[in-house]
Amino acid sequence: AGVLGIYGLIVAIIIAGRVTQPDNALGMNTYSQYNGWAHIGAGLTCGLSCLAAGATIGMIGETGVMATGLRAEGNMARMFRSIPGGGGGDGEEAAAGPDTSVQMGDENKLFVGMLIMLIFSEALALYGLIVALIVSQSSYSCGE
């Protein structure tokens, strides 16, 4: 999620480089209203897409941590319960031990799914950066 701030910094540097000062010799402003609206649109596009991506990353992270914690708690609870039955006919139950029927390694499937969702939510911000770069490159000069 730290990349999202870098995207905003890239767009800000590009926009700041394209802002021009008025020409004092001619008394004309060369930075047009069109350029101003294009630059504010580029900034808002990048900013809002990064905001949406950050919110998505936060929700995915919280849900993944809760699900992983519940999954680990469930496995531990199943691992140490007693196994009834078995044994001889004298009525004694078998000694408590780990439940071998529990499938271990399912946590990796949850992690991979969460990682894929995080990658696609980062793509939201990347699309916003691409659109912001395209929009910020359009220009119109006054007085030509």
GROMACS .gro file of C-alpha atoms in nm:
model
  144
    1ALA     CA    1   0.000   0.000   0.000
    2GLY     CA    2   0.303   0.229   0.028
    3VAL     CA    3   0.318   0.251  -0.350
    4LEU     CA    4  -0.007   0.447  -0.354
    5GLY     CA    5   0.162   0.755  -0.209
    6ILE     CA    6   0.438   0.727  -0.469
    7TYR     CA    7   0.175   0.735  -0.746
    8GLY     CA    8   0.044   1.068  -0.613
    9LEU     CA    9   0.397   1.205  -0.590
   10ILE     CA   10   0.468   1.112  -0.954
   11VAL     CA   11   0.153   1.287  -1.076
   12ALA     CA   12   0.227   1.594  -0.862
   13ILE     CA   13   0.580   1.627  -1.003
   14ILE     CA   14   0.454   1.594  -1.361
   15ILE     CA   15   0.179   1.853  -1.305
   16ALA     CA   16   0.416   2.095  -1.129
   17GLY     CA   17   0.657   2.072  -1.422
   18ARG     CA   18   0.387   2.170  -1.669
   19VAL     CA   19   0.261   2.480  -1.486
   20THR     CA   20   0.399   2.792  -1.655
   21GLN     CA   21   0.442   3.147  -1.529
   22PRO     CA   22   0.282   3.444  -1.701
   23ASP     CA   23   0.487   3.616  -1.970
   24ASN     CA   24   0.555   3.962  -1.823
   25ALA     CA   25   0.695   4.108  -2.146
   26LEU     CA   26   0.368   4.053  -2.332
   27GLY     CA   27   0.141   4.072  -2.027
   28MET     CA   28  -0.027   3.741  -2.117
   29ASN     CA   29  -0.095   3.428  -1.924
   30THR     CA   30   0.021   3.114  -2.105
   31TYR     CA   31  -0.133   2.869  -1.856
   32SER     CA   32  -0.483   2.817  -1.988
   33GLN     CA   33  -0.800   2.724  -1.808
   34TYR     CA   34  -0.802   2.402  -2.009
   35ASN     CA   35  -0.464   2.306  -1.862
   36GLY     CA   36  -0.587   2.388  -1.512
   37TRP     CA   37  -0.891   2.165  -1.545
   38ALA     CA   38  -0.686   1.887  -1.702
   39HIS     CA   39  -0.438   1.901  -1.415
   40ILE     CA   40  -0.705   1.904  -1.145
   41GLY     CA   41  -0.877   1.613  -1.321
   42ALA     CA   42  -0.550   1.419  -1.331
   43GLY     CA   43  -0.485   1.483  -0.963
   44LEU     CA   44  -0.835   1.384  -0.860
   45THR     CA   45  -0.826   1.071  -1.077
   46CYS     CA   46  -0.503   0.953  -0.919
   47GLY     CA   47  -0.606   1.054  -0.567
   48LEU     CA   48  -0.951   0.899  -0.569
   49SER     CA   49  -0.834   0.576  -0.732
   50CYS     CA   50  -0.560   0.548  -0.467
   51LEU     CA   51  -0.819   0.615  -0.196
   52ALA     CA   52  -1.042   0.338  -0.332
   53ALA     CA   53  -0.747   0.099  -0.360
   54GLY     CA   54  -0.635   0.180  -0.005
   55ALA     CA   55  -0.983   0.115   0.133
   56THR     CA   56  -1.001  -0.212  -0.058
   57ILE     CA   57  -0.659  -0.320   0.068
   58GLY     CA   58  -0.764  -0.240   0.424
   59MET     CA   59  -1.084  -0.443   0.400
   60ILE     CA   60  -0.909  -0.739   0.241
   61GLY     CA   61  -0.633  -0.728   0.501
   62GLU     CA   62  -0.872  -0.714   0.794
   63THR     CA   63  -1.089  -0.994   0.660
   64GLY     CA   64  -0.785  -1.208   0.578
   65VAL     CA   65  -0.635  -1.165   0.923
   66MET     CA   66  -0.964  -1.249   1.092
   67ALA     CA   67  -1.018  -1.554   0.871
   68THR     CA   68  -0.661  -1.676   0.923
   69GLY     CA   69  -0.696  -1.630   1.298
   70LEU     CA   70  -1.025  -1.816   1.308
   71ARG     CA   71  -0.883  -2.089   1.087
   72ALA     CA   72  -0.577  -2.131   1.307
   73GLU     CA   73  -0.793  -2.129   1.621
   74GLY     CA   74  -1.020  -2.393   1.467
   75ASN     CA   75  -0.728  -2.617   1.376
   76MET     CA   76  -0.580  -2.589   1.723
   77ALA     CA   77  -0.916  -2.670   1.880
   78ARG     CA   78  -0.950  -2.979   1.662
   79MET     CA   79  -0.592  -3.086   1.713
   80PHE     CA   80  -0.610  -3.134   2.090
   81ARG     CA   81  -0.954  -3.282   2.146
   82SER     CA   82  -0.993  -3.638   2.265
   83ILE     CA   83  -1.083  -3.911   2.019
   84PRO     CA   84  -1.365  -4.127   2.155
   85GLY     CA   85  -1.408  -4.498   2.082
   86GLY     CA   86  -1.153  -4.738   1.938
   87GLY     CA   87  -0.961  -4.947   2.193
   88GLY     CA   88  -1.066  -5.275   2.350
   89GLY     CA   89  -1.402  -5.382   2.480
   90ASP     CA   90  -1.331  -5.282   2.841
   91GLY     CA   91  -1.512  -4.946   2.807
   92GLU     CA   92  -1.208  -4.726   2.839
   93GLU     CA   93  -1.167  -4.449   2.586
   94ALA     CA   94  -0.850  -4.403   2.388
   95ALA     CA   95  -0.592  -4.154   2.514
   96ALA     CA   96  -0.619  -3.797   2.398
   97GLY     CA   97  -0.401  -3.717   2.104
   98PRO     CA   98  -0.391  -3.512   1.790
   99ASP     CA   99  -0.676  -3.561   1.546
  100THR     CA  100  -0.512  -3.699   1.234
  101SER     CA  101  -0.822  -3.646   1.020
  102VAL     CA  102  -0.775  -3.268   1.018
  103GLN     CA  103  -0.640  -3.141   0.687
  104MET     CA  104  -0.332  -2.932   0.756
  105GLY     CA  105  -0.200  -2.688   0.497
  106ASP     CA  106  -0.531  -2.530   0.401
  107GLU     CA  107  -0.402  -2.198   0.535
  108ASN     CA  108  -0.190  -2.163   0.221
  109LYS     CA  109  -0.502  -2.163   0.003
  110LEU     CA  110  -0.645  -1.876   0.208
  111PHE     CA  111  -0.318  -1.683   0.187
  112VAL     CA  112  -0.290  -1.723  -0.191
  113GLY     CA  113  -0.648  -1.607  -0.242
  114MET     CA  114  -0.592  -1.305  -0.020
  115LEU     CA  115  -0.269  -1.220  -0.201
  116ILE     CA  116  -0.439  -1.231  -0.542
  117MET     CA  117  -0.714  -0.998  -0.418
  118LEU     CA  118  -0.451  -0.755  -0.285
  119ILE     CA  119  -0.270  -0.753  -0.619
  120PHE     CA  120  -0.590  -0.676  -0.809
  121SER     CA  121  -0.681  -0.398  -0.567
  122GLU     CA  122  -0.336  -0.242  -0.627
  123ALA     CA  123  -0.422  -0.254  -0.999
  124LEU     CA  124  -0.708  -0.010  -0.926
  125ALA     CA  125  -0.458   0.257  -0.830
  126LEU     CA  126  -0.230   0.170  -1.122
  127TYR     CA  127  -0.517   0.227  -1.365
  128GLY     CA  128  -0.582   0.563  -1.198
  129LEU     CA  129  -0.215   0.656  -1.239
  130ILE     CA  130  -0.221   0.567  -1.610
  131VAL     CA  131  -0.535   0.774  -1.671
  132ALA     CA  132  -0.388   1.066  -1.472
  133LEU     CA  133  -0.070   1.057  -1.681
  134ILE     CA  134  -0.267   1.057  -2.006
  135VAL     CA  135  -0.497   1.341  -1.894
  136SER     CA  136  -0.213   1.557  -1.761
  137GLN     CA  137  -0.025   1.543  -2.092
  138SER     CA  138  -0.295   1.727  -2.288
  139SER     CA  139  -0.227   2.099  -2.314
  140TYR     CA  140  -0.343   2.422  -2.470
  141SER     CA  141  -0.137   2.743  -2.471
  142CYS     CA  142  -0.302   3.083  -2.456
  143GLY     CA  143  -0.200   3.356  -2.696
  144GLU     CA  144  -0.097   3.142  -2.990
   0.00000   0.00000   0.00000
